[in-house]
mmCIF file of C-alpha atoms and ligand atoms in Angstrom:
data_model
loop_
_atom_site.group_PDB
_atom_site.id
_atom_site.type_symbol
_atom_site.label_atom_id
_atom_site.label_comp_id
_atom_site.label_asym_id
_atom_site.label_seq_id
_atom_site.Cartn_x
_atom_site.Cartn_y
_atom_site.Cartn_z
ATOM 1 C CA MET N 1 221.322 -43.607 133.872
ATOM 2 C CA PRO N 2 225.030 -42.753 133.641
ATOM 3 C CA ASN N 3 225.994 -39.465 132.015
ATOM 4 C CA PRO N 4 226.506 -39.660 128.234
ATOM 5 C CA VAL N 5 230.053 -38.384 128.820
ATOM 6 C CA GLN N 6 231.928 -38.958 132.068
ATOM 7 C CA ILE N 7 235.635 -38.123 132.161
ATOM 8 C CA SER N 8 237.991 -38.074 135.110
ATOM 9 C CA GLY N 9 241.741 -37.715 135.398
ATOM 10 C CA LEU N 10 242.319 -37.759 131.650
ATOM 11 C CA ASN N 11 245.886 -37.026 130.510
ATOM 12 C CA TYR N 12 247.122 -37.075 126.934
ATOM 13 C CA ALA N 13 250.478 -36.454 125.255
ATOM 14 C CA TYR N 14 251.661 -36.355 121.649
ATOM 15 C CA GLY N 15 255.030 -37.781 120.652
ATOM 16 C CA GLU N 16 257.421 -40.242 122.224
ATOM 17 C CA GLY N 17 260.547 -39.985 124.311
ATOM 18 C CA GLU N 18 262.165 -36.585 124.159
ATOM 19 C CA MET N 19 259.507 -35.378 121.753
ATOM 20 C CA ARG N 20 256.728 -36.203 124.188
ATOM 21 C CA ARG N 21 254.510 -33.211 124.918
ATOM 22 C CA ALA N 22 251.603 -33.236 127.321
ATOM 23 C CA VAL N 23 248.590 -31.548 125.732
ATOM 24 C CA LEU N 24 245.753 -32.528 128.086
ATOM 25 C CA ARG N 25 246.217 -32.524 131.847
ATOM 26 C CA ASP N 26 243.879 -33.892 134.470
ATOM 27 C CA ILE N 27 240.688 -33.320 132.526
ATOM 28 C CA ASN N 28 237.463 -33.852 134.451
ATOM 29 C CA LEU N 29 234.265 -33.288 132.530
ATOM 30 C CA SER N 30 230.786 -34.675 132.465
ATOM 31 C CA ILE N 31 227.942 -34.016 130.088
ATOM 32 C CA GLY N 32 224.465 -34.821 131.291
ATOM 33 C CA ALA N 33 221.548 -36.220 129.304
ATOM 34 C CA GLY N 34 220.380 -33.695 126.725
ATOM 35 C CA GLU N 35 222.915 -31.104 127.855
ATOM 36 C CA ILE N 36 224.468 -28.642 125.377
ATOM 37 C CA VAL N 37 228.036 -27.856 126.367
ATOM 38 C CA LEU N 38 230.311 -25.424 124.550
ATOM 39 C CA LEU N 39 234.051 -25.900 124.871
ATOM 40 C CA THR N 40 236.029 -22.718 124.272
ATOM 41 C CA GLY N 41 239.614 -21.607 124.668
ATOM 42 C CA PRO N 42 242.566 -20.312 122.677
ATOM 43 C CA SER N 43 243.921 -22.101 119.641
ATOM 44 C CA GLY N 44 246.264 -24.893 120.719
ATOM 45 C CA SER N 45 244.654 -25.343 124.130
ATOM 46 C CA GLY N 46 243.694 -28.948 123.368
ATOM 47 C CA LYS N 47 240.019 -28.692 122.387
ATOM 48 C CA THR N 48 240.222 -30.786 119.226
ATOM 49 C CA THR N 49 242.385 -33.404 120.922
ATOM 50 C CA LEU N 50 239.800 -33.779 123.697
ATOM 51 C CA LEU N 51 236.935 -33.952 121.193
ATOM 52 C CA THR N 52 238.664 -36.679 119.149
ATOM 53 C CA LEU N 53 239.329 -38.717 122.311
ATOM 54 C CA ILE N 54 235.653 -38.488 123.320
ATOM 55 C CA GLY N 55 234.663 -39.410 119.769
ATOM 56 C CA ALA N 56 236.900 -42.514 119.898
ATOM 57 C CA LEU N 57 238.836 -41.178 116.918
ATOM 58 C CA ARG N 58 242.093 -41.660 118.814
ATOM 59 C CA ALA N 59 243.127 -44.045 121.577
ATOM 60 C CA MET N 60 243.117 -42.991 125.214
ATOM 61 C CA GLN N 61 246.366 -43.020 127.168
ATOM 62 C CA GLN N 62 245.460 -42.336 130.770
ATOM 63 C CA GLY N 63 242.374 -41.675 132.851
ATOM 64 C CA ASP N 64 238.718 -42.618 132.713
ATOM 65 C CA CYS N 65 236.574 -41.674 129.780
ATOM 66 C CA ALA N 66 233.177 -43.294 129.466
ATOM 67 C CA VAL N 67 231.094 -42.268 126.455
ATOM 68 C CA LEU N 68 227.545 -43.610 126.010
ATOM 69 C CA GLY N 69 228.431 -46.323 128.489
ATOM 70 C CA GLN N 70 231.612 -47.424 126.694
ATOM 71 C CA GLN N 71 234.820 -47.104 128.722
ATOM 72 C CA LEU N 72 237.457 -45.875 126.290
ATOM 73 C CA LEU N 73 240.598 -46.582 128.278
ATOM 74 C CA GLY N 74 241.736 -49.953 126.971
ATOM 75 C CA ALA N 75 238.857 -50.200 124.480
ATOM 76 C CA THR N 76 239.504 -52.337 121.398
ATOM 77 C CA GLU N 77 239.396 -50.885 117.885
ATOM 78 C CA ASP N 78 236.123 -52.782 117.323
ATOM 79 C CA GLN N 79 234.572 -51.197 120.387
ATOM 80 C CA ARG N 80 235.695 -47.786 119.211
ATOM 81 C CA VAL N 81 234.224 -48.337 115.738
ATOM 82 C CA LEU N 82 230.877 -49.336 117.266
ATOM 83 C CA LEU N 83 230.891 -46.289 119.521
ATOM 84 C CA ARG N 84 231.702 -43.938 116.617
ATOM 85 C CA ARG N 85 228.570 -45.145 114.833
ATOM 86 C CA ARG N 86 226.495 -43.938 117.773
ATOM 87 C CA ILE N 87 227.952 -40.426 117.590
ATOM 88 C CA GLY N 88 227.052 -37.667 115.124
ATOM 89 C CA PHE N 89 230.122 -35.687 114.031
ATOM 90 C CA ILE N 90 230.163 -32.185 112.566
ATOM 91 C CA PHE N 91 233.470 -30.633 111.543
ATOM 92 C CA GLN N 92 234.617 -27.199 110.431
ATOM 93 C CA GLN N 93 234.624 -28.432 106.864
ATOM 94 C CA HIS N 94 231.372 -30.135 106.015
ATOM 95 C CA ASN N 95 233.102 -33.295 104.670
ATOM 96 C CA LEU N 96 230.303 -33.967 102.194
ATOM 97 C CA LEU N 97 231.089 -36.069 99.143
ATOM 98 C CA GLY N 98 231.082 -33.901 96.034
ATOM 99 C CA PHE N 99 229.786 -36.552 93.653
ATOM 100 C CA LEU N 100 226.678 -37.259 95.730
ATOM 101 C CA THR N 101 223.572 -35.128 96.183
ATOM 102 C CA ALA N 102 222.677 -33.688 99.578
ATOM 103 C CA ARG N 103 220.119 -36.458 100.042
ATOM 104 C CA GLN N 104 222.614 -39.197 99.108
ATOM 105 C CA ASN N 105 225.176 -37.744 101.492
ATOM 106 C CA VAL N 106 222.707 -37.926 104.367
ATOM 107 C CA ALA N 107 221.474 -41.376 103.312
ATOM 108 C CA MET N 108 225.042 -42.679 103.326
ATOM 109 C CA SER N 109 225.317 -42.225 107.065
ATOM 110 C CA LEU N 110 222.397 -44.638 107.406
ATOM 111 C CA GLU N 111 224.008 -47.478 105.457
ATOM 112 C CA LEU N 112 225.572 -48.792 108.640
ATOM 113 C CA ASP N 113 222.174 -50.098 109.686
ATOM 114 C CA PRO N 114 222.043 -53.519 108.017
ATOM 115 C CA ALA N 115 218.263 -53.698 108.419
ATOM 116 C CA SER N 116 217.663 -50.636 106.259
ATOM 117 C CA ASN N 117 217.067 -50.584 102.511
ATOM 118 C CA GLU N 118 218.093 -47.820 100.153
ATOM 119 C CA ARG N 119 214.602 -46.483 99.505
ATOM 120 C CA ASP N 120 213.916 -46.076 103.213
ATOM 121 C CA ARG N 121 217.311 -44.445 103.706
ATOM 122 C CA LEU N 122 216.627 -41.904 100.968
ATOM 123 C CA THR N 123 213.170 -41.187 102.399
ATOM 124 C CA LEU N 124 214.556 -40.650 105.875
ATOM 125 C CA ALA N 125 217.367 -38.508 104.452
ATOM 126 C CA GLY N 126 214.746 -36.412 102.681
ATOM 127 C CA SER N 127 212.837 -35.818 105.899
ATOM 128 C CA MET N 128 216.052 -34.877 107.715
ATOM 129 C CA LEU N 129 216.804 -32.330 104.982
ATOM 130 C CA ASP N 130 213.270 -31.063 105.388
ATOM 131 C CA ALA N 131 213.969 -30.620 109.114
ATOM 132 C CA VAL N 132 216.983 -28.421 108.334
ATOM 133 C CA GLY N 133 215.001 -26.395 105.793
ATOM 134 C CA LEU N 134 216.590 -27.848 102.683
ATOM 135 C CA ALA N 135 213.765 -29.932 101.223
ATOM 136 C CA ASP N 136 214.018 -28.031 97.933
ATOM 137 C CA ARG N 137 217.810 -28.528 97.678
ATOM 138 C CA ALA N 138 217.856 -32.275 98.392
ATOM 139 C CA ASP N 139 218.971 -33.219 94.901
ATOM 140 C CA ALA N 140 221.717 -30.617 94.604
ATOM 141 C CA PRO N 141 225.391 -31.581 94.930
ATOM 142 C CA PRO N 142 227.403 -29.729 97.609
ATOM 143 C CA SER N 143 229.016 -27.503 94.950
ATOM 144 C CA GLN N 144 225.624 -25.930 94.272
ATOM 145 C CA LEU N 145 224.958 -25.123 97.928
ATOM 146 C CA SER N 146 226.125 -22.160 99.994
ATOM 147 C CA GLY N 147 228.487 -22.716 102.919
ATOM 148 C CA GLY N 148 225.627 -22.427 105.381
ATOM 149 C CA GLN N 149 223.495 -24.863 103.400
ATOM 150 C CA ARG N 150 226.333 -27.378 103.256
ATOM 151 C CA GLN N 151 226.758 -27.173 106.998
ATOM 152 C CA ARG N 152 223.007 -27.701 107.405
ATOM 153 C CA VAL N 153 223.362 -30.884 105.344
ATOM 154 C CA ALA N 154 226.154 -31.886 107.739
ATOM 155 C CA VAL N 155 223.744 -31.299 110.644
ATOM 156 C CA ALA N 156 221.106 -33.461 108.941
ATOM 157 C CA ARG N 157 223.700 -36.173 108.334
ATOM 158 C CA ALA N 158 224.922 -36.085 111.939
ATOM 159 C CA LEU N 159 221.391 -36.444 113.317
ATOM 160 C CA ALA N 160 219.965 -38.916 110.799
ATOM 161 C CA ASN N 161 221.368 -41.929 112.569
ATOM 162 C CA ASN N 162 219.679 -41.154 115.898
ATOM 163 C CA PRO N 163 223.006 -40.609 117.635
ATOM 164 C CA GLY N 164 223.357 -40.654 121.400
ATOM 165 C CA LEU N 165 225.764 -37.709 121.268
ATOM 166 C CA ILE N 166 226.722 -34.932 118.851
ATOM 167 C CA LEU N 167 230.347 -33.781 118.674
ATOM 168 C CA ALA N 168 231.018 -30.617 116.678
ATOM 169 C CA ASP N 169 234.423 -29.000 116.096
ATOM 170 C CA GLU N 170 234.287 -25.324 115.076
ATOM 171 C CA PRO N 171 231.185 -25.867 112.913
ATOM 172 C CA THR N 172 230.765 -22.151 112.189
ATOM 173 C CA ALA N 173 234.411 -21.241 111.557
ATOM 174 C CA ALA N 174 233.992 -21.058 107.795
ATOM 175 C CA LEU N 175 230.619 -19.268 107.878
ATOM 176 C CA ASP N 176 229.483 -15.678 108.066
ATOM 177 C CA ARG N 177 227.684 -14.510 111.179
ATOM 178 C CA VAL N 178 224.125 -15.037 109.986
ATOM 179 C CA SER N 179 224.591 -18.504 108.498
ATOM 180 C CA GLY N 180 226.727 -19.546 111.463
ATOM 181 C CA GLN N 181 223.972 -18.652 113.877
ATOM 182 C CA GLU N 182 221.353 -20.291 111.682
ATOM 183 C CA VAL N 183 223.290 -23.545 111.646
ATOM 184 C CA VAL N 184 223.899 -23.767 115.392
ATOM 185 C CA HIS N 185 220.367 -22.710 116.294
ATOM 186 C CA LEU N 186 219.061 -25.421 114.036
ATOM 187 C CA LEU N 187 221.433 -27.931 115.537
ATOM 188 C CA ARG N 188 220.392 -26.908 119.049
ATOM 189 C CA ASP N 189 216.656 -27.094 118.311
ATOM 190 C CA LEU N 190 216.866 -30.480 116.618
ATOM 191 C CA ALA N 191 219.112 -31.951 119.317
ATOM 192 C CA ARG N 192 216.899 -30.494 122.046
ATOM 193 C CA SER N 193 213.720 -31.971 120.606
ATOM 194 C CA ARG N 194 215.392 -35.373 120.431
ATOM 195 C CA GLY N 195 217.145 -35.101 123.798
ATOM 196 C CA VAL N 196 220.581 -35.560 122.229
ATOM 197 C CA PRO N 197 223.485 -33.993 124.147
ATOM 198 C CA ILE N 198 225.999 -31.824 122.285
ATOM 199 C CA LEU N 199 229.644 -31.027 122.893
ATOM 200 C CA LEU N 200 230.577 -28.185 120.585
ATOM 201 C CA VAL N 201 234.071 -26.726 120.308
ATOM 202 C CA THR N 202 234.143 -23.095 119.262
ATOM 203 C CA HIS N 203 235.908 -19.848 119.708
ATOM 204 C CA ASP N 204 233.104 -18.017 117.993
ATOM 205 C CA PRO N 205 231.641 -15.717 120.693
ATOM 206 C CA ARG N 206 228.572 -15.129 118.511
ATOM 207 C CA ILE N 207 227.145 -18.569 119.202
ATOM 208 C CA LEU N 208 227.726 -18.904 122.956
ATOM 209 C CA ASP N 209 224.025 -18.270 123.573
ATOM 210 C CA ILE N 210 223.057 -21.813 122.550
ATOM 211 C CA ALA N 211 224.910 -23.322 125.520
ATOM 212 C CA ASP N 212 223.507 -24.759 128.718
ATOM 213 C CA ARG N 213 227.072 -24.575 130.009
ATOM 214 C CA ILE N 214 230.342 -23.120 128.777
ATOM 215 C CA VAL N 215 233.580 -24.882 129.624
ATOM 216 C CA GLU N 216 236.862 -23.050 129.104
ATOM 217 C CA MET N 217 240.174 -24.677 128.319
ATOM 218 C CA GLU N 218 243.596 -23.180 128.590
ATOM 219 C CA ASP N 219 246.926 -24.862 128.036
ATOM 220 C CA GLY N 220 245.517 -28.378 128.210
ATOM 221 C CA ARG N 221 243.445 -27.837 131.324
ATOM 222 C CA ILE N 222 239.799 -27.114 131.971
ATOM 223 C CA LEU N 223 239.462 -23.931 133.950
ATOM 224 C CA ASP N 224 237.385 -24.615 136.981
ATOM 225 C CA ASP N 225 234.708 -22.089 136.413
ATOM 226 C CA ALA N 226 231.933 -21.745 138.950
ATOM 227 C CA ARG N 227 230.193 -19.210 136.718
ATOM 228 C CA SER N 228 229.596 -21.821 134.044
ATOM 229 C CA ARG N 229 227.883 -24.166 136.512
ATOM 230 C CA ALA N 230 225.201 -21.708 137.515
HETATM 231 P P1 ADP C 319 242.853 -26.688 119.713
HETATM 232 O O1 ADP C 319 241.833 -27.523 119.020
HETATM 233 O O2 ADP C 319 242.387 -26.124 121.008
HETATM 234 O O3 ADP C 319 243.396 -25.629 118.820
HETATM 235 P P2 ADP C 319 244.563 -29.034 119.536
HETATM 236 O O4 ADP C 319 243.945 -30.125 120.331
HETATM 237 O O5 ADP C 319 244.406 -29.096 118.070
HETATM 238 O O6 ADP C 319 244.088 -27.628 120.126
HETATM 239 O O7 ADP C 319 246.116 -29.002 119.854
HETATM 240 C C1 ADP C 319 246.640 -29.003 121.173
HETATM 241 C C2 ADP C 319 248.150 -29.037 121.105
HETATM 242 O O8 ADP C 319 248.577 -30.275 120.562
HETATM 243 C C3 ADP C 319 248.740 -27.951 120.214
HETATM 244 O O9 ADP C 319 249.934 -27.504 120.804
HETATM 245 C C4 ADP C 319 249.021 -28.679 118.918
HETATM 246 O O10 ADP C 319 250.110 -28.079 118.250
HETATM 247 C C5 ADP C 319 249.357 -30.082 119.396
HETATM 248 N N1 ADP C 319 248.961 -31.110 118.420
HETATM 249 C C6 ADP C 319 247.735 -31.257 117.863
HETATM 250 N N2 ADP C 319 247.697 -32.325 117.055
HETATM 251 C C7 ADP C 319 248.947 -32.890 117.095
HETATM 252 C C8 ADP C 319 249.543 -34.023 116.481
HETATM 253 N N3 ADP C 319 248.851 -34.823 115.649
HETATM 254 N N4 ADP C 319 250.839 -34.280 116.761
HETATM 255 C C9 ADP C 319 251.555 -33.498 117.610
HETATM 256 N N5 ADP C 319 251.039 -32.413 118.227
HETATM 257 C C10 ADP C 319 249.754 -32.102 117.983
HETATM 258 MG MG1 MG C 320 240.918 -27.314 117.161
#
């Protein structure tokens, strides 16, 4: 089985011509099956750019990047759309729809499966909310949930689809210490029990303990860190 994420010699630049600025340089990174990798580094070091490339949210420019078996260099938009459906995303802001309940928000991520019907989707969404400890809040809209609860709904939504990979960008940045830890511990436990690998970008030192491996970025490069491979 190939690694869920296998990157070598990835370079990326924003802008054209004189405005062109390299932001990722010679990135080599692999994430093994079920592995939980934290990506840290100062603001502006390129973490989000790398995450969005892996998530097929932007087009690759140079290098090899295979995600869940899909080579992204030269991939078509259709191939990228299909890959995105196999990935669970969690962002700093929960990105829940305000006019839907928690359960409907989770169920929406399941609509991409043409074989599913709405009742089954809502049932599955309910059990995912149960798994994140929100069974009693399933019918509340996001505005009636705390920040930590909203992020737990985002975790339920990201996992509902049985993704092959979870990508999370600063998921605890807007949360206090206790709810931040609650959310990532939940995410880790659920992903672990399903064998889903996680790449989580953070500069929150309070959550580093969930990692199997910590990868540090600086100025567009991954620091070769023997300590993190122990
Ligand atoms: P991080 O997530 O580590 O803070 P980013 O990947 O967001 O880093 O940004 C890396 C660098 O690329 C920064 O210098 C940032 O200003 C620049 N950058 C990010 N997004 C864009 C964009 N859409 N256009 C031009 N430059 C960008
Ligand atoms: Mg960022």
